[in-house]
JSON list of C-alpha atoms and ligand atoms in Angstrom, two decimals:
[
{"chain": "A", "resi": 1217, "resn": "UNK", "atom": "CA", "xyz": [-18.62, -13.73, -0.01]},
{"chain": "A", "resi": 1218, "resn": "UNK", "atom": "CA", "xyz": [-18.13, -13.97, 3.77]},
{"chain": "A", "resi": 1219, "resn": "UNK", "atom": "CA", "xyz": [-18.87, -17.69, 3.67]},
{"chain": "A", "resi": 1220, "resn": "UNK", "atom": "CA", "xyz": [-15.54, -18.12, 1.85]},
{"chain": "A", "resi": 1221, "resn": "UNK", "atom": "CA", "xyz": [-13.65, -16.82, 4.88]},
{"chain": "A", "resi": 1222, "resn": "UNK", "atom": "CA", "xyz": [-13.44, -20.35, 6.18]},
{"chain": "A", "resi": 1223, "resn": "UNK", "atom": "CA", "xyz": [-11.07, -21.10, 3.31]},
{"chain": "A", "resi": 1224, "resn": "UNK", "atom": "CA", "xyz": [-8.69, -18.31, 4.31]},
{"chain": "A", "resi": 1225, "resn": "UNK", "atom": "CA", "xyz": [-6.28, -19.40, 7.00]},
{"chain": "A", "resi": 1226, "resn": "UNK", "atom": "CA", "xyz": [-4.85, -16.90, 9.45]},
{"chain": "A", "resi": 1227, "resn": "UNK", "atom": "CA", "xyz": [-1.25, -17.22, 10.50]},
{"chain": "A", "resi": 1228, "resn": "UNK", "atom": "CA", "xyz": [-0.07, -15.13, 13.41]},
{"chain": "A", "resi": 1229, "resn": "UNK", "atom": "CA", "xyz": [3.25, -13.30, 13.31]},
{"chain": "A", "resi": 1230, "resn": "UNK", "atom": "CA", "xyz": [3.97, -14.03, 9.64]},
{"chain": "A", "resi": 1231, "resn": "UNK", "atom": "CA", "xyz": [6.07, -12.75, 7.91]},
{"chain": "A", "resi": 1232, "resn": "UNK", "atom": "CA", "xyz": [6.88, -10.71, 11.01]},
{"chain": "A", "resi": 1233, "resn": "UNK", "atom": "CA", "xyz": [5.65, -10.24, 14.53]},
{"chain": "A", "resi": 1234, "resn": "UNK", "atom": "CA", "xyz": [2.30, -8.51, 14.89]},
{"chain": "A", "resi": 1235, "resn": "UNK", "atom": "CA", "xyz": [1.00, -9.38, 11.38]},
{"chain": "A", "resi": 1236, "resn": "UNK", "atom": "CA", "xyz": [-1.94, -11.77, 11.04]},
{"chain": "A", "resi": 1237, "resn": "UNK", "atom": "CA", "xyz": [-1.27, -13.18, 7.61]},
{"chain": "A", "resi": 1238, "resn": "UNK", "atom": "CA", "xyz": [-4.30, -14.11, 5.49]},
{"chain": "A", "resi": 1239, "resn": "UNK", "atom": "CA", "xyz": [-3.35, -17.19, 3.50]},
{"chain": "A", "resi": 1240, "resn": "UNK", "atom": "CA", "xyz": [-5.40, -17.64, 0.32]},
{"chain": "A", "resi": 1241, "resn": "UNK", "atom": "CA", "xyz": [-3.70, -20.87, -0.76]},
{"chain": "A", "resi": 1242, "resn": "UNK", "atom": "CA", "xyz": [-6.60, -23.05, 0.50]},
{"chain": "A", "resi": 1243, "resn": "UNK", "atom": "CA", "xyz": [-8.85, -21.13, -1.94]},
{"chain": "A", "resi": 1244, "resn": "UNK", "atom": "CA", "xyz": [-6.51, -21.51, -4.91]},
{"chain": "A", "resi": 1245, "resn": "UNK", "atom": "CA", "xyz": [-6.29, -25.22, -4.15]},
{"chain": "A", "resi": 1246, "resn": "UNK", "atom": "CA", "xyz": [-10.05, -25.79, -4.61]},
{"chain": "A", "resi": 1247, "resn": "UNK", "atom": "CA", "xyz": [-11.16, -25.05, -8.18]},
{"chain": "A", "resi": 1248, "resn": "UNK", "atom": "CA", "xyz": [-14.85, -24.66, -7.26]},
{"chain": "A", "resi": 1249, "resn": "UNK", "atom": "CA", "xyz": [-14.14, -22.26, -4.42]},
{"chain": "A", "resi": 1250, "resn": "UNK", "atom": "CA", "xyz": [-11.63, -20.27, -6.45]},
{"chain": "A", "resi": 1251, "resn": "UNK", "atom": "CA", "xyz": [-14.14, -20.03, -9.27]},
{"chain": "A", "resi": 1252, "resn": "UNK", "atom": "CA", "xyz": [-16.85, -18.84, -6.87]},
{"chain": "A", "resi": 1253, "resn": "UNK", "atom": "CA", "xyz": [-14.56, -16.12, -5.57]},
{"chain": "A", "resi": 1254, "resn": "UNK", "atom": "CA", "xyz": [-13.42, -15.00, -9.02]},
{"chain": "A", "resi": 1255, "resn": "UNK", "atom": "CA", "xyz": [-16.84, -14.97, -10.70]},
{"chain": "A", "resi": 1256, "resn": "UNK", "atom": "CA", "xyz": [-17.94, -11.51, -9.43]},
{"chain": "A", "resi": 1257, "resn": "UNK", "atom": "CA", "xyz": [-14.55, -10.05, -10.34]},
{"chain": "A", "resi": 1258, "resn": "UNK", "atom": "CA", "xyz": [-14.79, -11.60, -13.76]},
{"chain": "A", "resi": 1259, "resn": "UNK", "atom": "CA", "xyz": [-18.14, -9.87, -14.33]},
{"chain": "A", "resi": 1260, "resn": "UNK", "atom": "CA", "xyz": [-17.00, -6.56, -12.92]},
{"chain": "A", "resi": 1261, "resn": "UNK", "atom": "CA", "xyz": [-13.78, -6.46, -14.90]},
{"chain": "A", "resi": 1262, "resn": "UNK", "atom": "CA", "xyz": [-15.34, -7.50, -18.20]},
{"chain": "A", "resi": 1263, "resn": "UNK", "atom": "CA", "xyz": [-17.98, -4.74, -17.75]},
{"chain": "A", "resi": 1264, "resn": "UNK", "atom": "CA", "xyz": [-15.21, -2.15, -17.42]},
{"chain": "A", "resi": 1265, "resn": "UNK", "atom": "CA", "xyz": [-13.68, -3.31, -20.71]},
{"chain": "A", "resi": 1266, "resn": "UNK", "atom": "CA", "xyz": [-9.99, -2.84, -19.87]},
{"chain": "A", "resi": 1267, "resn": "UNK", "atom": "CA", "xyz": [-7.20, -3.62, -22.32]},
{"chain": "A", "resi": 1268, "resn": "UNK", "atom": "CA", "xyz": [-4.96, -5.06, -19.61]},
{"chain": "A", "resi": 1269, "resn": "UNK", "atom": "CA", "xyz": [-4.93, -6.45, -16.10]},
{"chain": "A", "resi": 1270, "resn": "UNK", "atom": "CA", "xyz": [-1.78, -5.64, -14.12]},
{"chain": "A", "resi": 1271, "resn": "UNK", "atom": "CA", "xyz": [-0.56, -7.83, -11.27]},
{"chain": "A", "resi": 1272, "resn": "UNK", "atom": "CA", "xyz": [2.06, -7.27, -8.56]},
{"chain": "A", "resi": 1273, "resn": "UNK", "atom": "CA", "xyz": [4.83, -9.79, -7.81]},
{"chain": "A", "resi": 1274, "resn": "UNK", "atom": "CA", "xyz": [4.43, -12.36, -6.45]},
{"chain": "A", "resi": 1275, "resn": "UNK", "atom": "CA", "xyz": [1.14, -13.35, -4.80]},
{"chain": "A", "resi": 1276, "resn": "UNK", "atom": "CA", "xyz": [-0.65, -10.78, -6.94]},
{"chain": "A", "resi": 1277, "resn": "UNK", "atom": "CA", "xyz": [0.26, -12.69, -10.10]},
{"chain": "A", "resi": 1278, "resn": "UNK", "atom": "CA", "xyz": [-1.93, -15.66, -9.19]},
{"chain": "A", "resi": 1279, "resn": "UNK", "atom": "CA", "xyz": [-5.39, -14.12, -9.51]},
{"chain": "A", "resi": 1280, "resn": "UNK", "atom": "CA", "xyz": [-4.43, -11.35, -11.92]},
{"chain": "A", "resi": 1281, "resn": "UNK", "atom": "CA", "xyz": [-2.89, -13.63, -14.55]},
{"chain": "A", "resi": 1282, "resn": "UNK", "atom": "CA", "xyz": [-5.64, -16.24, -14.19]},
{"chain": "A", "resi": 1283, "resn": "UNK", "atom": "CA", "xyz": [-8.33, -13.62, -14.73]},
{"chain": "A", "resi": 1284, "resn": "UNK", "atom": "CA", "xyz": [-6.53, -11.95, -17.63]},
{"chain": "A", "resi": 1285, "resn": "UNK", "atom": "CA", "xyz": [-6.25, -15.32, -19.37]},
{"chain": "A", "resi": 1286, "resn": "UNK", "atom": "CA", "xyz": [-9.88, -16.18, -18.69]},
{"chain": "A", "resi": 1287, "resn": "UNK", "atom": "CA", "xyz": [-11.12, -12.84, -20.06]},
{"chain": "A", "resi": 1288, "resn": "UNK", "atom": "CA", "xyz": [-8.78, -12.83, -23.05]},
{"chain": "A", "resi": 1289, "resn": "UNK", "atom": "CA", "xyz": [-6.98, -9.72, -21.80]},
{"chain": "A", "resi": 1290, "resn": "UNK", "atom": "CA", "xyz": [-3.28, -8.89, -21.77]},
{"chain": "A", "resi": 1291, "resn": "UNK", "atom": "CA", "xyz": [-1.41, -9.34, -18.50]},
{"chain": "A", "resi": 1292, "resn": "UNK", "atom": "CA", "xyz": [1.16, -6.80, -17.28]},
{"chain": "A", "resi": 1293, "resn": "UNK", "atom": "CA", "xyz": [3.72, -7.68, -14.62]},
{"chain": "A", "resi": 1294, "resn": "UNK", "atom": "CA", "xyz": [4.79, -5.22, -11.94]},
{"chain": "A", "resi": 1295, "resn": "UNK", "atom": "CA", "xyz": [7.90, -6.61, -10.30]},
{"chain": "A", "resi": 1296, "resn": "UNK", "atom": "CA", "xyz": [10.41, -6.17, -7.51]},
{"chain": "A", "resi": 1297, "resn": "UNK", "atom": "CA", "xyz": [13.64, -4.34, -8.48]},
{"chain": "A", "resi": 1298, "resn": "UNK", "atom": "CA", "xyz": [16.08, -5.81, -11.03]},
{"chain": "A", "resi": 1299, "resn": "UNK", "atom": "CA", "xyz": [13.80, -8.63, -12.20]},
{"chain": "A", "resi": 1300, "resn": "UNK", "atom": "CA", "xyz": [12.59, -7.19, -15.50]},
{"chain": "A", "resi": 1301, "resn": "UNK", "atom": "CA", "xyz": [14.81, -7.10, -18.59]},
{"chain": "A", "resi": 1302, "resn": "UNK", "atom": "CA", "xyz": [15.27, -4.04, -20.78]},
{"chain": "A", "resi": 1303, "resn": "UNK", "atom": "CA", "xyz": [14.35, -0.47, -19.94]},
{"chain": "A", "resi": 1304, "resn": "UNK", "atom": "CA", "xyz": [12.20, -0.14, -16.83]},
{"chain": "A", "resi": 1305, "resn": "UNK", "atom": "CA", "xyz": [10.44, 2.59, -14.91]},
{"chain": "A", "resi": 1306, "resn": "UNK", "atom": "CA", "xyz": [10.33, 2.38, -11.14]},
{"chain": "A", "resi": 1307, "resn": "UNK", "atom": "CA", "xyz": [8.64, 3.84, -8.10]},
{"chain": "A", "resi": 1308, "resn": "UNK", "atom": "CA", "xyz": [9.83, 3.87, -4.50]},
{"chain": "A", "resi": 1309, "resn": "UNK", "atom": "CA", "xyz": [7.28, 3.66, -1.71]},
{"chain": "A", "resi": 1310, "resn": "UNK", "atom": "CA", "xyz": [7.22, 3.60, 2.06]},
{"chain": "A", "resi": 1311, "resn": "UNK", "atom": "CA", "xyz": [6.72, 0.45, 4.07]},
{"chain": "A", "resi": 1312, "resn": "UNK", "atom": "CA", "xyz": [6.00, 0.26, 7.79]},
{"chain": "A", "resi": 1313, "resn": "UNK", "atom": "CA", "xyz": [9.77, 0.01, 8.23]},
{"chain": "A", "resi": 1314, "resn": "UNK", "atom": "CA", "xyz": [11.89, 1.40, 5.43]},
{"chain": "A", "resi": 1315, "resn": "UNK", "atom": "CA", "xyz": [11.25, 1.60, 1.71]},
{"chain": "A", "resi": 1316, "resn": "UNK", "atom": "CA", "xyz": [10.55, -0.69, -1.20]},
{"chain": "A", "resi": 1317, "resn": "UNK", "atom": "CA", "xyz": [10.47, -0.34, -4.98]},
{"chain": "A", "resi": 1318, "resn": "UNK", "atom": "CA", "xyz": [8.38, -1.67, -7.85]},
{"chain": "A", "resi": 1319, "resn": "UNK", "atom": "CA", "xyz": [9.27, -1.70, -11.53]},
{"chain": "A", "resi": 1320, "resn": "UNK", "atom": "CA", "xyz": [7.49, -2.03, -14.87]},
{"chain": "A", "resi": 1321, "resn": "UNK", "atom": "CA", "xyz": [8.88, -2.32, -18.41]},
{"chain": "A", "resi": 1322, "resn": "UNK", "atom": "CA", "xyz": [8.99, 1.13, -19.92]},
{"chain": "A", "resi": 1323, "resn": "UNK", "atom": "CA", "xyz": [7.21, 0.54, -23.22]},
{"chain": "A", "resi": 1324, "resn": "UNK", "atom": "CA", "xyz": [5.09, -2.49, -22.38]},
{"chain": "A", "resi": 1325, "resn": "UNK", "atom": "CA", "xyz": [1.74, -0.62, -22.24]},
{"chain": "A", "resi": 1326, "resn": "UNK", "atom": "CA", "xyz": [0.54, 1.57, -25.09]},
{"chain": "A", "resi": 1327, "resn": "UNK", "atom": "CA", "xyz": [-0.25, 5.13, -24.04]},
{"chain": "A", "resi": 1328, "resn": "UNK", "atom": "CA", "xyz": [-3.89, 5.64, -22.94]},
{"chain": "A", "resi": 1329, "resn": "UNK", "atom": "CA", "xyz": [-4.72, 1.94, -22.90]},
{"chain": "A", "resi": 1330, "resn": "UNK", "atom": "CA", "xyz": [-7.10, 0.98, -20.09]},
{"chain": "A", "resi": 1331, "resn": "UNK", "atom": "CA", "xyz": [-5.58, -0.93, -17.18]},
{"chain": "A", "resi": 1332, "resn": "UNK", "atom": "CA", "xyz": [-7.08, -2.46, -14.04]},
{"chain": "A", "resi": 1333, "resn": "UNK", "atom": "CA", "xyz": [-4.72, -3.28, -11.18]},
{"chain": "A", "resi": 1334, "resn": "UNK", "atom": "CA", "xyz": [-5.65, -6.51, -9.41]},
{"chain": "A", "resi": 1335, "resn": "UNK", "atom": "CA", "xyz": [-3.91, -7.60, -6.21]},
{"chain": "A", "resi": 1336, "resn": "UNK", "atom": "CA", "xyz": [-4.65, -10.36, -3.74]},
{"chain": "A", "resi": 1337, "resn": "UNK", "atom": "CA", "xyz": [-5.03, -8.17, -0.69]},
{"chain": "A", "resi": 1338, "resn": "UNK", "atom": "CA", "xyz": [-5.44, -4.51, 0.24]},
{"chain": "A", "resi": 1339, "resn": "UNK", "atom": "CA", "xyz": [-3.83, -3.75, 3.60]},
{"chain": "A", "resi": 1340, "resn": "UNK", "atom": "CA", "xyz": [-2.35, -0.23, 4.05]},
{"chain": "A", "resi": 1341, "resn": "UNK", "atom": "CA", "xyz": [-2.59, 0.42, 0.31]},
{"chain": "A", "resi": 1342, "resn": "UNK", "atom": "CA", "xyz": [1.10, 1.33, 0.08]},
{"chain": "A", "resi": 1343, "resn": "UNK", "atom": "CA", "xyz": [1.86, -1.37, -2.48]},
{"chain": "A", "resi": 1344, "resn": "UNK", "atom": "CA", "xyz": [-1.17, -0.99, -4.72]},
{"chain": "A", "resi": 1345, "resn": "UNK", "atom": "CA", "xyz": [-1.10, 2.81, -4.44]},
{"chain": "A", "resi": 1346, "resn": "UNK", "atom": "CA", "xyz": [2.50, 2.83, -5.68]},
{"chain": "A", "resi": 1347, "resn": "UNK", "atom": "CA", "xyz": [1.78, 0.23, -8.37]},
{"chain": "A", "resi": 1348, "resn": "UNK", "atom": "CA", "xyz": [-1.16, 2.31, -9.62]},
{"chain": "A", "resi": 1349, "resn": "UNK", "atom": "CA", "xyz": [1.00, 5.43, -9.78]},
{"chain": "A", "resi": 1350, "resn": "UNK", "atom": "CA", "xyz": [3.63, 3.48, -11.69]},
{"chain": "A", "resi": 1351, "resn": "UNK", "atom": "CA", "xyz": [1.04, 2.39, -14.26]},
{"chain": "A", "resi": 1352, "resn": "UNK", "atom": "CA", "xyz": [-0.01, 6.03, -14.68]},
{"chain": "A", "resi": 1353, "resn": "UNK", "atom": "CA", "xyz": [3.65, 7.05, -15.06]},
{"chain": "A", "resi": 1354, "resn": "UNK", "atom": "CA", "xyz": [3.88, 4.90, -18.20]},
{"chain": "A", "resi": 1355, "resn": "UNK", "atom": "CA", "xyz": [1.14, 7.00, -19.79]},
{"chain": "A", "resi": 1356, "resn": "UNK", "atom": "CA", "xyz": [-1.48, 4.25, -19.52]},
{"chain": "A", "resi": 1357, "resn": "UNK", "atom": "CA", "xyz": [-4.99, 4.97, -18.29]},
{"chain": "A", "resi": 1358, "resn": "UNK", "atom": "CA", "xyz": [-5.43, 3.30, -14.89]},
{"chain": "A", "resi": 1359, "resn": "UNK", "atom": "CA", "xyz": [-9.20, 2.88, -14.48]},
{"chain": "A", "resi": 1360, "resn": "UNK", "atom": "CA", "xyz": [-9.47, 1.10, -11.14]},
{"chain": "A", "resi": 1361, "resn": "UNK", "atom": "CA", "xyz": [-8.26, -1.32, -8.51]},
{"chain": "A", "resi": 1362, "resn": "UNK", "atom": "CA", "xyz": [-9.60, -4.73, -7.51]},
{"chain": "A", "resi": 1363, "resn": "UNK", "atom": "CA", "xyz": [-8.70, -6.98, -4.59]},
{"chain": "A", "resi": 1364, "resn": "UNK", "atom": "CA", "xyz": [-9.70, -10.42, -3.41]},
{"chain": "A", "resi": 1365, "resn": "UNK", "atom": "CA", "xyz": [-9.43, -9.37, 0.25]},
{"chain": "A", "resi": 1366, "resn": "UNK", "atom": "CA", "xyz": [-9.52, -6.00, 2.02]},
{"chain": "A", "resi": 1367, "resn": "UNK", "atom": "CA", "xyz": [-8.43, -5.33, 5.60]},
{"chain": "A", "resi": 1368, "resn": "UNK", "atom": "CA", "xyz": [-10.77, -2.37, 6.06]},
{"chain": "A", "resi": 1369, "resn": "UNK", "atom": "CA", "xyz": [-9.39, -1.20, 9.42]},
{"chain": "A", "resi": 1370, "resn": "UNK", "atom": "CA", "xyz": [-6.09, -0.30, 7.76]},
{"chain": "A", "resi": 1371, "resn": "UNK", "atom": "CA", "xyz": [-7.92, 2.15, 5.49]},
{"chain": "A", "resi": 1372, "resn": "UNK", "atom": "CA", "xyz": [-5.80, 1.32, 2.46]},
{"chain": "A", "resi": 1373, "resn": "UNK", "atom": "CA", "xyz": [-8.35, 2.96, 0.17]},
{"chain": "A", "resi": 1374, "resn": "UNK", "atom": "CA", "xyz": [-7.11, 6.32, 1.37]},
{"chain": "A", "resi": 1375, "resn": "UNK", "atom": "CA", "xyz": [-3.80, 5.60, -0.36]},
{"chain": "A", "resi": 1376, "resn": "UNK", "atom": "CA", "xyz": [-5.48, 4.89, -3.71]},
{"chain": "A", "resi": 1377, "resn": "UNK", "atom": "CA", "xyz": [-6.68, 7.37, -6.34]},
{"chain": "A", "resi": 1378, "resn": "UNK", "atom": "CA", "xyz": [-10.14, 8.38, -5.10]},
{"chain": "A", "resi": 1379, "resn": "UNK", "atom": "CA", "xyz": [-11.33, 9.16, -8.63]},
{"chain": "A", "resi": 1380, "resn": "UNK", "atom": "CA", "xyz": [-11.07, 5.51, -9.62]},
{"chain": "A", "resi": 1381, "resn": "UNK", "atom": "CA", "xyz": [-13.16, 2.49, -8.62]},
{"chain": "A", "resi": 1382, "resn": "UNK", "atom": "CA", "xyz": [-11.93, 0.25, -5.81]},
{"chain": "A", "resi": 1383, "resn": "UNK", "atom": "CA", "xyz": [-13.57, -3.17, -5.51]},
{"chain": "A", "resi": 1384, "resn": "UNK", "atom": "CA", "xyz": [-12.83, -5.88, -2.98]},
{"chain": "A", "resi": 1385, "resn": "UNK", "atom": "CA", "xyz": [-14.59, -9.21, -2.56]},
{"chain": "A", "resi": 1386, "resn": "UNK", "atom": "CA", "xyz": [-13.96, -10.32, 1.02]},
{"chain": "A", "resi": 1387, "resn": "UNK", "atom": "CA", "xyz": [-13.79, -7.67, 3.70]},
{"chain": "A", "resi": 1388, "resn": "UNK", "atom": "CA", "xyz": [-12.37, -8.01, 7.22]},
{"chain": "B", "resi": 2297, "resn": "LIG", "atom": "P1", "xyz": [-0.14, -3.03, 1.72]},
{"chain": "B", "resi": 2297, "resn": "LIG", "atom": "O1", "xyz": [0.92, -2.34, 0.90]},
{"chain": "B", "resi": 2297, "resn": "LIG", "atom": "O2", "xyz": [0.02, -2.76, 3.18]},
{"chain": "B", "resi": 2297, "resn": "LIG", "atom": "O3", "xyz": [-1.54, -2.73, 1.23]},
{"chain": "B", "resi": 2297, "resn": "LIG", "atom": "O4", "xyz": [0.11, -4.59, 1.58]},
{"chain": "B", "resi": 2297, "resn": "LIG", "atom": "C1", "xyz": [-0.37, -5.26, 0.48]},
{"chain": "B", "resi": 2297, "resn": "LIG", "atom": "C2", "xyz": [0.50, -6.39, 0.04]},
{"chain": "B", "resi": 2297, "resn": "LIG", "atom": "O5", "xyz": [1.12, -7.08, 1.13]},
{"chain": "B", "resi": 2297, "resn": "LIG", "atom": "C3", "xyz": [-0.37, -7.39, -0.67]},
{"chain": "B", "resi": 2297, "resn": "LIG", "atom": "O6", "xyz": [0.20, -7.59, -1.95]},
{"chain": "B", "resi": 2297, "resn": "LIG", "atom": "C4", "xyz": [-0.36, -8.64, 0.17]},
{"chain": "B", "resi": 2297, "resn": "LIG", "atom": "O7", "xyz": [0.13, -9.72, -0.59]},
{"chain": "B", "resi": 2297, "resn": "LIG", "atom": "C5", "xyz": [0.58, -8.37, 1.33]},
{"chain": "B", "resi": 2297, "resn": "LIG", "atom": "N1", "xyz": [-0.06, -8.35, 2.66]},
{"chain": "B", "resi": 2297, "resn": "LIG", "atom": "C6", "xyz": [-0.10, -7.30, 3.52]},
{"chain": "B", "resi": 2297, "resn": "LIG", "atom": "N2", "xyz": [-0.71, -7.63, 4.67]},
{"chain": "B", "resi": 2297, "resn": "LIG", "atom": "C7", "xyz": [-1.10, -8.91, 4.53]},
{"chain": "B", "resi": 2297, "resn": "LIG", "atom": "C8", "xyz": [-1.82, -9.83, 5.38]},
{"chain": "B", "resi": 2297, "resn": "LIG", "atom": "N3", "xyz": [-2.26, -9.49, 6.60]},
{"chain": "B", "resi": 2297, "resn": "LIG", "atom": "N4", "xyz": [-2.06, -11.07, 4.90]},
{"chain": "B", "resi": 2297, "resn": "LIG", "atom": "C9", "xyz": [-1.64, -11.42, 3.65]},
{"chain": "B", "resi": 2297, "resn": "LIG", "atom": "N5", "xyz": [-0.97, -10.62, 2.84]},
{"chain": "B", "resi": 2297, "resn": "LIG", "atom": "C10", "xyz": [-0.68, -9.36, 3.25]}
]
């Protein structure tokens, strides 16, 4: 998959100083390239036979919803605070500076149904770790995590449930 790195642009100091932002938009723009990237995930996820794919607002929705649709699976949204209607469950988690929060609709997933969390990028693992815990809090059965890109030096895997599978396609 490393040959696809040329389609990922790197933007220094975005969204804040010191971050080298990996921009996947050039991949999403090219159907053939996007398809090439998604194909292994498609195989992996269909082999695991989940009931749902969950995605995290907002960049996480792109690949997660596309793949759910392609595989004929339900798509679950995990959103920033106060975006979802009705009863929600939430989880607070630590960022480099301060705290953030994710929410999910309380009764959207049936208890024990199998869910895979798919996000665009694994950095410190704070976001996907929290999102995974939130899925578990609903009573669903989180079976694993998948990412398009992993920044391995940040060791985000250590913040994920080590009993579950963690797959990433492009590693830096
Ligand atoms: P983290 O909680 O540190 O694992 O950050 C993961 C989330 O932040 C992902 O949903 C990404 O969209 C975003 N993110 C973090 N670092 C980067 C980066 N260097 N380039 C692009 N997106 C990033």
